[in-house]
CSV table of C-alpha atoms and ligand atoms in Angstrom, one decimal:
chain,number,residue,atom,x,y,z
W,1,UNK,CA,5.4,39.5,35.2
W,2,UNK,CA,3.8,40.0,31.7
W,3,UNK,CA,0.4,40.9,31.3
W,4,UNK,CA,-0.2,38.7,28.0
W,5,UNK,CA,-2.4,36.0,28.0
W,6,UNK,CA,-0.7,32.7,27.3
W,7,UNK,CA,-2.9,29.7,25.5
W,8,UNK,CA,-4.2,27.6,27.8
W,9,UNK,CA,-1.9,24.7,28.2
W,10,UNK,CA,-4.9,21.4,26.8
W,11,UNK,CA,-4.8,23.1,23.6
W,12,UNK,CA,-1.1,22.2,23.0
W,13,UNK,CA,-2.3,18.6,22.9
W,14,UNK,CA,-4.8,19.0,20.5
W,15,UNK,CA,-4.2,17.1,17.1
W,16,UNK,CA,-3.4,18.9,14.0
W,17,UNK,CA,-6.6,19.3,11.9
W,18,UNK,CA,-5.9,16.8,8.5
W,19,UNK,CA,-6.3,17.6,5.2
W,20,UNK,CA,-7.7,15.1,2.8
W,21,UNK,CA,-6.1,14.9,-0.4
W,22,UNK,CA,-7.7,13.9,-3.6
W,23,UNK,CA,-6.7,10.3,-5.1
W,24,UNK,CA,-6.7,8.0,-7.9
W,25,UNK,CA,-6.9,4.6,-7.6
W,26,UNK,CA,-6.7,1.3,-9.9
W,27,UNK,CA,-8.9,-1.8,-8.5
W,28,UNK,CA,-9.6,-5.3,-10.0
W,29,UNK,CA,-12.9,-6.6,-8.5
W,30,UNK,CA,-12.0,-10.2,-7.1
W,31,UNK,CA,-14.6,-12.3,-9.5
W,32,UNK,CA,-11.9,-15.1,-9.7
W,33,UNK,CA,-10.5,-14.7,-6.3
W,34,UNK,CA,-9.9,-17.8,-4.8
W,35,UNK,CA,-6.6,-19.3,-3.0
W,36,UNK,CA,-5.6,-22.6,-4.6
W,37,UNK,CA,-2.1,-22.1,-4.8
W,38,UNK,CA,0.5,-20.7,-1.7
W,39,UNK,CA,3.3,-18.1,-2.2
W,40,UNK,CA,2.9,-16.5,1.4
W,41,UNK,CA,2.5,-18.0,4.9
W,42,UNK,CA,-1.7,-16.5,5.0
W,43,UNK,CA,-2.4,-18.6,1.6
W,44,UNK,CA,-3.4,-22.3,2.7
W,45,UNK,CA,-5.2,-23.6,-0.5
W,46,UNK,CA,-7.1,-26.3,2.1
W,47,UNK,CA,-8.9,-23.3,3.9
W,48,UNK,CA,-12.1,-22.6,2.3
W,49,UNK,CA,-13.3,-19.4,-0.1
W,50,UNK,CA,-16.0,-17.6,-0.5
W,51,UNK,CA,-15.6,-15.2,-3.8
W,52,UNK,CA,-19.0,-13.7,-3.8
W,53,UNK,CA,-17.8,-12.9,0.0
W,54,UNK,CA,-14.9,-11.5,-1.6
W,55,UNK,CA,-16.7,-9.2,-3.8
W,56,UNK,CA,-19.0,-7.7,-1.5
W,57,UNK,CA,-16.4,-7.0,1.4
W,58,UNK,CA,-14.4,-5.6,-2.1
W,59,UNK,CA,-17.3,-3.6,-3.1
W,60,UNK,CA,-17.3,-1.7,0.9
W,61,UNK,CA,-13.6,-0.6,-0.3
W,62,UNK,CA,-14.7,0.7,-3.2
W,63,UNK,CA,-17.7,2.4,-2.6
W,64,UNK,CA,-16.3,4.1,0.5
W,65,UNK,CA,-13.2,5.2,-1.8
W,66,UNK,CA,-16.0,7.0,-4.0
W,67,UNK,CA,-17.9,8.4,-0.7
W,68,UNK,CA,-14.7,10.3,0.1
W,69,UNK,CA,-14.7,12.1,-3.3
W,70,UNK,CA,-11.7,9.9,-4.6
W,71,UNK,CA,-11.8,8.1,-8.5
W,72,UNK,CA,-11.3,4.9,-9.1
W,73,UNK,CA,-10.5,3.1,-12.1
W,74,UNK,CA,-11.1,-0.4,-12.5
W,75,UNK,CA,-9.2,-3.5,-14.5
W,76,UNK,CA,-10.9,-6.4,-15.9
W,77,UNK,CA,-10.1,-9.5,-14.1
W,78,UNK,CA,-8.5,-12.2,-16.0
W,79,UNK,CA,-9.9,-15.8,-15.4
W,80,UNK,CA,-6.9,-18.1,-14.0
W,81,UNK,CA,-5.3,-15.2,-11.8
W,82,UNK,CA,-7.2,-15.3,-8.4
W,83,UNK,CA,-4.2,-12.7,-7.0
W,84,UNK,CA,-5.1,-10.2,-9.6
W,85,UNK,CA,-7.3,-8.5,-7.2
W,86,UNK,CA,-4.4,-6.9,-5.6
W,87,UNK,CA,-3.6,-4.3,-7.7
W,88,UNK,CA,-1.0,-2.8,-5.8
W,89,UNK,CA,1.7,-5.5,-7.1
W,90,UNK,CA,0.2,-4.4,-10.6
W,91,UNK,CA,3.0,-1.5,-10.8
W,92,UNK,CA,4.5,1.6,-9.3
W,93,UNK,CA,3.1,5.6,-10.7
W,94,UNK,CA,4.9,8.6,-10.5
W,95,UNK,CA,4.0,11.4,-12.5
W,96,UNK,CA,2.2,9.7,-15.2
W,97,UNK,CA,5.2,7.3,-15.4
W,98,UNK,CA,4.2,3.8,-15.1
W,99,UNK,CA,6.9,1.0,-14.1
W,100,UNK,CA,5.4,-2.4,-14.9
W,101,UNK,CA,5.4,-5.2,-12.6
W,102,UNK,CA,7.4,-8.9,-13.0
W,103,UNK,CA,6.4,-10.9,-10.6
W,104,UNK,CA,8.7,-13.1,-8.5
W,105,UNK,CA,6.2,-16.4,-8.8
W,106,UNK,CA,4.9,-18.0,-11.8
W,107,UNK,CA,1.5,-18.2,-10.7
W,108,UNK,CA,1.7,-14.3,-10.9
W,109,UNK,CA,3.4,-13.4,-14.0
W,110,UNK,CA,0.5,-13.2,-16.6
W,111,UNK,CA,-0.7,-10.2,-14.4
W,112,UNK,CA,2.0,-8.6,-16.0
W,113,UNK,CA,1.3,-8.1,-19.7
W,114,UNK,CA,-2.4,-7.2,-18.1
W,115,UNK,CA,-1.6,-4.1,-16.6
W,116,UNK,CA,1.4,-2.9,-18.5
W,117,UNK,CA,-1.5,-2.9,-21.8
W,118,UNK,CA,-3.8,-1.1,-19.2
W,119,UNK,CA,-1.3,1.4,-18.6
W,120,UNK,CA,-0.4,1.9,-22.6
W,121,UNK,CA,-4.2,1.8,-23.1
W,122,UNK,CA,-4.7,4.7,-20.7
W,123,UNK,CA,-1.6,6.9,-22.2
W,124,UNK,CA,0.8,6.7,-19.2
W,125,UNK,CA,4.3,6.5,-20.3
W,126,UNK,CA,5.0,2.9,-19.6
W,127,UNK,CA,8.0,1.8,-18.9
W,128,UNK,CA,8.6,-2.5,-19.3
W,129,UNK,CA,10.7,-3.5,-16.3
W,130,UNK,CA,13.9,-5.1,-16.7
W,131,UNK,CA,14.0,-6.6,-12.9
W,132,UNK,CA,12.2,-8.6,-10.8
W,133,UNK,CA,9.5,-6.3,-8.9
W,134,UNK,CA,6.4,-6.0,-7.2
W,135,UNK,CA,5.1,-2.9,-7.3
W,136,UNK,CA,3.7,-0.8,-5.3
W,137,UNK,CA,3.5,-3.7,-3.0
W,138,UNK,CA,7.2,-3.0,-2.0
W,139,UNK,CA,7.7,0.5,-3.4
W,140,UNK,CA,5.9,3.6,-1.7
W,141,UNK,CA,6.3,7.4,-1.8
W,142,UNK,CA,7.2,9.1,1.1
W,143,UNK,CA,7.5,13.1,0.2
W,144,UNK,CA,10.0,12.8,-3.2
W,145,UNK,CA,12.0,10.0,-1.8
W,146,UNK,CA,11.0,6.0,-2.6
W,147,UNK,CA,11.2,3.7,-0.2
W,148,UNK,CA,11.5,-0.1,-1.3
W,149,UNK,CA,11.1,-3.2,0.3
W,150,UNK,CA,13.6,-6.4,-0.2
W,151,UNK,CA,13.8,-9.8,0.8
W,152,UNK,CA,10.7,-11.4,-0.3
W,153,UNK,CA,9.8,-10.4,-3.4
W,154,UNK,CA,11.4,-7.4,-5.5
W,155,UNK,CA,14.8,-7.9,-6.0
W,156,UNK,CA,17.9,-5.6,-5.2
W,157,UNK,CA,18.1,-4.6,-8.6
W,158,UNK,CA,15.1,-3.1,-9.3
W,159,UNK,CA,15.7,-0.3,-7.1
W,160,UNK,CA,18.5,0.9,-9.7
W,161,UNK,CA,15.7,0.5,-12.4
W,162,UNK,CA,13.8,2.8,-10.1
W,163,UNK,CA,16.4,5.0,-9.8
W,164,UNK,CA,16.9,5.1,-13.4
W,165,UNK,CA,13.3,5.9,-14.3
W,166,UNK,CA,12.3,8.3,-11.7
W,167,UNK,CA,15.8,10.1,-10.7
W,168,UNK,CA,14.4,9.9,-7.3
W,169,UNK,CA,16.5,8.8,-4.0
W,170,UNK,CA,16.0,5.1,-3.1
W,171,UNK,CA,15.8,3.9,0.3
W,172,UNK,CA,16.2,-0.1,0.7
W,173,UNK,CA,14.5,-1.5,3.4
W,174,UNK,CA,14.9,-5.1,4.5
W,175,UNK,CA,12.1,-7.0,5.3
W,176,UNK,CA,12.6,-10.3,7.5
W,177,UNK,CA,9.8,-11.7,9.2
W,178,UNK,CA,7.8,-13.7,5.9
W,179,UNK,CA,4.5,-12.7,7.7
W,180,UNK,CA,5.2,-9.2,6.4
W,181,UNK,CA,6.8,-10.1,2.4
W,182,UNK,CA,5.6,-6.9,1.0
W,183,UNK,CA,6.8,-3.3,2.1
W,184,UNK,CA,2.9,-2.4,1.9
W,185,UNK,CA,2.0,-5.0,5.2
W,186,UNK,CA,4.7,-3.5,7.4
W,187,UNK,CA,4.2,-0.1,6.7
W,188,UNK,CA,2.1,2.8,5.4
W,189,UNK,CA,2.4,6.1,4.6
W,190,UNK,CA,0.0,8.4,6.1
W,191,UNK,CA,0.6,11.6,4.3
W,192,UNK,CA,0.5,11.1,0.6
W,193,UNK,CA,1.4,14.9,-0.1
W,194,UNK,CA,3.8,16.7,2.1
W,195,UNK,CA,5.2,20.2,2.0
W,196,UNK,CA,9.0,20.0,0.7
W,197,UNK,CA,11.2,19.1,3.6
W,198,UNK,CA,8.5,18.3,6.1
W,199,UNK,CA,8.1,14.6,7.8
W,200,UNK,CA,5.9,12.9,6.1
W,201,UNK,CA,3.6,10.7,8.5
W,202,UNK,CA,4.1,6.9,8.6
W,203,UNK,CA,3.0,4.1,10.7
W,204,UNK,CA,5.2,0.8,10.6
W,205,UNK,CA,5.9,-2.5,12.6
W,206,UNK,CA,9.7,-2.2,13.7
W,207,UNK,CA,10.7,-6.1,14.2
W,208,UNK,CA,9.4,-6.8,10.3
W,209,UNK,CA,12.4,-5.1,9.3
W,210,UNK,CA,16.2,-5.5,9.8
W,211,UNK,CA,18.3,-3.6,12.3
W,212,UNK,CA,19.8,-1.6,9.7
W,213,UNK,CA,16.4,-0.5,8.3
W,214,UNK,CA,15.3,0.5,11.6
W,215,UNK,CA,17.9,3.1,12.2
W,216,UNK,CA,16.9,4.4,8.9
W,217,UNK,CA,13.2,4.8,9.6
W,218,UNK,CA,13.8,5.9,13.1
W,219,UNK,CA,16.6,8.8,11.5
W,220,UNK,CA,13.8,9.2,8.9
W,221,UNK,CA,10.6,9.3,10.8
W,222,UNK,CA,11.1,10.4,14.4
W,223,UNK,CA,7.4,10.7,14.7
W,224,UNK,CA,6.2,7.9,13.4
W,225,UNK,CA,3.4,5.7,14.9
W,226,UNK,CA,5.2,2.3,16.1
W,227,UNK,CA,2.2,-0.1,15.9
W,228,UNK,CA,2.2,-3.5,17.8
W,229,UNK,CA,2.5,-6.7,16.6
W,230,UNK,CA,-1.3,-7.5,17.6
W,231,UNK,CA,-2.2,-5.0,14.9
W,232,UNK,CA,0.8,-5.6,12.3
W,233,UNK,CA,-0.3,-9.5,12.4
W,234,UNK,CA,-3.9,-8.4,11.5
W,235,UNK,CA,-2.6,-6.3,8.1
W,236,UNK,CA,-3.6,-3.3,10.1
W,237,UNK,CA,-0.9,-1.4,8.2
W,238,UNK,CA,-1.9,-2.8,4.6
W,239,UNK,CA,-4.6,0.7,4.7
W,240,UNK,CA,-5.4,3.4,2.6
W,241,UNK,CA,-4.8,7.2,3.4
W,242,UNK,CA,-5.9,10.1,1.8
W,243,UNK,CA,-3.6,12.4,4.5
W,244,UNK,CA,-6.8,12.5,6.3
W,245,UNK,CA,-9.2,9.7,6.3
W,246,UNK,CA,-7.2,6.4,6.7
W,247,UNK,CA,-9.0,3.2,6.0
W,248,UNK,CA,-7.7,0.5,8.0
W,249,UNK,CA,-8.8,-3.6,9.1
W,250,UNK,CA,-11.4,-3.3,12.0
W,251,UNK,CA,-9.4,-6.0,13.9
W,252,UNK,CA,-6.4,-3.1,14.2
W,253,UNK,CA,-8.0,-1.5,17.1
W,254,UNK,CA,-4.8,-0.2,18.5
W,255,UNK,CA,-3.8,1.6,15.6
W,256,UNK,CA,-7.4,3.0,14.9
W,257,UNK,CA,-6.7,4.4,18.6
W,258,UNK,CA,-3.1,5.9,17.6
W,259,UNK,CA,-4.7,7.3,14.6
W,260,UNK,CA,-7.4,9.3,16.0
W,261,UNK,CA,-4.5,10.7,18.5
W,262,UNK,CA,-2.7,12.3,15.9
W,263,UNK,CA,-5.9,13.5,14.0
W,264,UNK,CA,-6.3,10.8,11.6
W,265,UNK,CA,-10.2,9.9,10.9
W,266,UNK,CA,-9.5,6.3,10.7
W,267,UNK,CA,-12.6,4.1,8.6
W,268,UNK,CA,-13.0,0.4,8.9
W,269,UNK,CA,-13.2,-1.9,6.1
W,270,UNK,CA,-13.2,-5.9,6.8
W,271,UNK,CA,-11.4,-8.0,4.2
W,272,UNK,CA,-11.4,-10.8,6.1
W,273,UNK,CA,-11.9,-13.5,2.5
W,274,UNK,CA,-9.2,-11.4,1.0
W,275,UNK,CA,-6.8,-11.7,4.2
W,276,UNK,CA,-6.8,-15.5,3.0
W,277,UNK,CA,-4.6,-14.8,0.0
W,278,UNK,CA,-2.4,-12.5,2.2
W,279,UNK,CA,-3.7,-9.6,1.2
W,280,UNK,CA,-5.4,-6.2,2.8
W,281,UNK,CA,-6.8,-3.1,1.8
W,282,UNK,CA,-3.7,-1.2,0.9
W,283,UNK,CA,-3.0,-4.3,-1.5
W,284,UNK,CA,-6.0,-3.9,-3.3
W,285,UNK,CA,-5.1,-0.3,-4.0
W,286,UNK,CA,-2.9,1.4,-6.7
W,287,UNK,CA,-2.1,4.7,-6.8
W,288,UNK,CA,-2.3,6.4,-10.4
W,289,UNK,CA,-0.1,9.6,-9.6
W,290,UNK,CA,0.5,12.3,-12.8
W,291,UNK,CA,-1.6,12.6,-15.7
W,292,UNK,CA,-1.7,10.3,-18.7
W,293,UNK,CA,0.2,11.6,-21.6
J,301,LIG,N1,-1.5,-13.6,-2.6
J,301,LIG,C1,-0.7,-12.2,-3.4
J,301,LIG,C2,1.1,-12.8,-3.3
J,301,LIG,O1,1.3,-13.2,-2.2
J,301,LIG,C3,-1.0,-11.4,-2.3
J,301,LIG,C4,-0.6,-9.7,-2.4
J,301,LIG,C5,-0.4,-8.8,-1.5
J,301,LIG,N2,-0.1,-7.6,-1.9
J,301,LIG,C6,0.6,-6.8,-1.3
J,301,LIG,N3,0.4,-5.6,-2.1
J,301,LIG,N4,0.9,-7.1,-0.2
J,301,LIG,O2,1.5,-12.2,-4.1
């Protein structure tokens, strides 16, 4: 028998210490928020909205990002564009290159030029979109691979445009449940930065995807957190993570527990008012990756 001591078995189950990565985000104060059209199943113009409450809830998210040490840029809200608060749809940026959005529905199409102008003014290498795409709502960076959602909003052809612009592998994932019409409502990236080759922490709702896509996700992310339909249906996955702090809806109680078990630190922010427009935490947050030119 060896005389060497072995670590007590309890330490084996301890979750790893997670490290926060500094983030830069773009947000838009919901000064003109309301629901006066329906372009996703969550939106019902007959239900009253409260713009002041939307602003107050949004402010809590903004303040929390600053408290966590992140930087937040703001784009001016345009009157007549109540969905502009969902800045995730305003583009997709990696390494200082900004790929502009081209919205599927006419109600949001006027937002496109406003985001593109903002990227230009800020000095990003800005690319005008040829194809219909709703930015980071459908495109998520996982390590050095781009996960791209199709089925409801962004077109198949936008994935070729992504490959041309960013020269990276693009993995197409098909969304099949109309409640989860953007990729960021069905899948969350928990580790925005990882060592080359390391598995990226992700969480997703399996049955929001078709079988082909579920198989791809299972193969690429064998250790992913699989969330329940209950947590998915309250937009639990529509969350923002810096690699340690994960900002989620207070209604996603199961997901909160799963995150803690993995060593992440959940922070609860209630955006119930913005959920009336079919959006949550991630929808209100666009990652600004890379320096301006
Ligand atoms: N009402 C907006 C729309 O239907 C909500 C967008 C939510 N954004 C998101 N990234 N999932 O376009």
